mmCIF file of C-alpha atoms in Angstrom:
data_model
loop_
_atom_site.group_PDB
_atom_site.id
_atom_site.type_symbol
_atom_site.label_atom_id
_atom_site.label_comp_id
_atom_site.label_asym_id
_atom_site.label_seq_id
_atom_site.Cartn_x
_atom_site.Cartn_y
_atom_site.Cartn_z
ATOM 1 C CA MET A 184 -7.320 -84.015 31.817
ATOM 2 C CA SER A 185 -4.733 -84.033 34.796
ATOM 3 C CA ALA A 186 -2.771 -80.805 35.863
ATOM 4 C CA HIS A 187 0.992 -82.701 33.983
ATOM 5 C CA GLN A 188 -1.124 -82.369 30.678
ATOM 6 C CA GLU A 189 -2.643 -79.373 31.256
ATOM 7 C CA SER A 190 0.818 -77.637 31.742
ATOM 8 C CA ALA A 191 2.460 -79.360 28.711
ATOM 9 C CA THR A 192 -0.313 -78.339 26.597
ATOM 10 C CA SER A 193 0.287 -75.007 27.849
ATOM 11 C CA GLU A 194 3.794 -74.926 27.018
ATOM 12 C CA GLN A 195 3.309 -76.120 23.655
ATOM 13 C CA GLU A 196 0.809 -73.334 22.839
ATOM 14 C CA THR A 197 3.092 -70.966 24.082
ATOM 15 C CA ALA A 198 5.937 -72.486 22.055
ATOM 16 C CA GLU A 199 3.573 -72.234 18.705
ATOM 17 C CA ALA A 200 2.786 -68.692 19.566
ATOM 18 C CA ASP A 201 6.297 -67.582 20.131
ATOM 19 C CA ASP A 202 7.393 -69.114 16.667
ATOM 20 C CA PHE A 203 4.689 -67.726 14.894
ATOM 21 C CA VAL A 204 5.538 -64.213 16.546
ATOM 22 C CA GLU A 205 9.144 -64.514 15.427
ATOM 23 C CA ASP A 206 7.801 -65.561 11.831
ATOM 24 C CA LEU A 207 6.312 -62.127 11.910
ATOM 25 C CA VAL A 208 8.867 -59.943 13.657
ATOM 26 C CA ASP A 209 12.430 -59.686 14.217
ATOM 27 C CA LEU A 210 12.192 -60.652 18.052
ATOM 28 C CA ASP A 211 15.798 -59.175 18.445
ATOM 29 C CA ALA A 212 15.171 -56.298 16.915
ATOM 30 C CA ALA A 213 11.944 -55.583 18.393
ATOM 31 C CA ARG A 214 13.521 -56.060 22.197
ATOM 32 C CA ARG A 215 16.226 -53.589 21.106
ATOM 33 C CA SER A 216 14.314 -50.870 19.970
ATOM 34 C CA PRO A 217 13.421 -47.863 22.596
ATOM 35 C CA ALA A 218 9.551 -48.402 22.069
ATOM 36 C CA TYR A 219 9.698 -52.161 23.204
ATOM 37 C CA ARG A 220 11.840 -51.266 26.679
ATOM 38 C CA ALA A 221 9.606 -48.604 27.430
ATOM 39 C CA VAL A 222 6.542 -50.766 27.383
ATOM 40 C CA LEU A 223 8.544 -53.749 29.233
ATOM 41 C CA GLY A 224 9.682 -50.853 31.587
ATOM 42 C CA ARG A 225 6.202 -49.555 32.329
ATOM 43 C CA HIS A 226 4.454 -52.739 32.969
ATOM 44 C CA LEU A 227 7.124 -54.963 34.714
ATOM 45 C CA LEU A 228 6.564 -54.320 38.346
ATOM 46 C CA ALA A 229 2.736 -54.284 37.795
ATOM 47 C CA SER A 230 3.483 -57.840 36.322
ATOM 48 C CA LEU A 231 5.401 -58.351 39.042
ATOM 49 C CA ARG A 232 2.614 -57.378 41.268
ATOM 50 C CA LEU A 233 -0.137 -59.517 40.335
ATOM 51 C CA ASP A 234 2.056 -62.568 39.987
ATOM 52 C CA ALA A 235 2.401 -61.968 43.081
ATOM 53 C CA GLY A 236 -1.555 -61.287 43.781
ATOM 54 C CA LEU A 237 -1.345 -57.922 45.257
ATOM 55 C CA THR A 238 -2.983 -54.815 45.341
ATOM 56 C CA GLN A 239 -1.436 -51.682 44.539
ATOM 57 C CA GLN A 240 -2.564 -50.858 48.380
ATOM 58 C CA GLU A 241 -1.284 -53.672 49.690
ATOM 59 C CA VAL A 242 2.101 -53.104 48.364
ATOM 60 C CA ALA A 243 1.451 -49.077 49.663
ATOM 61 C CA ASP A 244 0.826 -50.511 53.178
ATOM 62 C CA ARG A 245 4.105 -52.662 52.911
ATOM 63 C CA ARG A 246 5.897 -49.652 51.864
ATOM 64 C CA GLY A 247 4.775 -47.155 53.683
ATOM 65 C CA VAL A 248 3.276 -45.276 50.763
ATOM 66 C CA SER A 249 0.009 -44.220 49.485
ATOM 67 C CA GLN A 250 -1.316 -46.121 46.387
ATOM 68 C CA GLY A 251 -0.816 -43.176 44.453
ATOM 69 C CA ALA A 252 3.304 -43.523 44.751
ATOM 70 C CA VAL A 253 2.957 -46.966 44.230
ATOM 71 C CA ARG A 254 0.888 -46.996 40.840
ATOM 72 C CA GLN A 255 2.923 -43.796 40.193
ATOM 73 C CA ALA A 256 6.341 -46.278 39.959
ATOM 74 C CA GLU A 257 4.567 -48.961 38.299
ATOM 75 C CA THR A 258 3.871 -46.782 35.247
ATOM 76 C CA ARG A 259 7.262 -44.719 35.518
ATOM 77 C CA ASP A 260 10.078 -45.899 32.835
ATOM 78 C CA ILE A 261 11.907 -48.660 34.763
ATOM 79 C CA ALA A 262 14.966 -47.497 32.842
ATOM 80 C CA LYS A 263 14.915 -43.934 34.217
ATOM 81 C CA MET A 264 13.629 -45.052 37.995
ATOM 82 C CA GLN A 265 16.493 -44.990 41.310
ATOM 83 C CA VAL A 266 17.790 -47.997 42.130
ATOM 84 C CA GLY A 267 16.260 -47.603 45.924
ATOM 85 C CA LEU A 268 12.792 -46.899 44.820
ATOM 86 C CA LEU A 269 13.024 -50.420 42.325
ATOM 87 C CA LEU A 270 14.526 -52.325 45.102
ATOM 88 C CA GLU A 271 12.192 -50.818 47.702
ATOM 89 C CA GLN A 272 9.334 -51.515 45.080
ATOM 90 C CA MET A 273 10.099 -54.887 44.432
ATOM 91 C CA ARG A 274 10.877 -56.030 48.042
ATOM 92 C CA ALA A 275 7.531 -55.081 49.005
ATOM 93 C CA ILE A 276 6.231 -57.314 46.127
ATOM 94 C CA GLY A 277 7.931 -60.216 47.612
ATOM 95 C CA HIS A 278 11.079 -60.249 45.313
ATOM 96 C CA ASP A 279 14.402 -60.354 47.536
ATOM 97 C CA VAL A 280 16.751 -58.962 45.183
ATOM 98 C CA ASP A 281 20.418 -59.274 45.606
ATOM 99 C CA VAL A 282 21.872 -56.008 45.451
ATOM 100 C CA GLU A 283 25.737 -57.232 44.685
ATOM 101 C CA TRP A 284 24.148 -58.920 41.527
ATOM 102 C CA PHE A 285 21.663 -56.081 40.450
ATOM 103 C CA ILE A 286 25.009 -53.686 40.954
ATOM 104 C CA GLU A 287 27.002 -56.217 38.881
ATOM 105 C CA VAL A 288 24.301 -56.644 35.770
ATOM 106 C CA LEU A 289 23.659 -52.375 36.038
ATOM 107 C CA ALA A 290 27.755 -51.878 35.457
ATOM 108 C CA ALA A 291 27.412 -54.751 33.010
ATOM 109 C CA ASN A 292 24.880 -52.627 31.009
ATOM 110 C CA ALA A 293 26.321 -49.177 31.657
ATOM 111 C CA PRO A 294 28.572 -49.191 28.297
ATOM 112 C CA ALA A 295 25.541 -50.104 26.317
ATOM 113 C CA ARG A 296 23.648 -47.625 27.769
ATOM 114 C CA ALA A 297 25.892 -45.124 27.512
ATOM 115 C CA ALA A 298 26.181 -46.294 23.549
ATOM 116 C CA GLN A 299 22.590 -46.060 22.701
ATOM 117 C CA ALA A 300 22.593 -42.302 24.731
ATOM 118 C CA ASN A 301 24.880 -40.965 21.746
#
């Protein structure tokens, strides 16, 4: 099987799995749930790091911090993380974050977060 065929097969399997899951649960409601956001927020940085093929120690070396500090950042709820720390961690992983875009996204979501807090 060629790489193109493998990719198409993988995409089809992913789409079928997504359809199966959508039949089981209301994904929009699940994505709005605090539990979903907490799990996503606690695994996003680790997932990005692993996708980049980096170890916690390599990210720590890039940031100039201990491996424990990287582990702590990866397990912290991303919604409660300081913006500077989040940007620093993402840049160390290799993601060039446009700060202006990031601030716009935060500002656009601020009313939603305030409403959820009430």
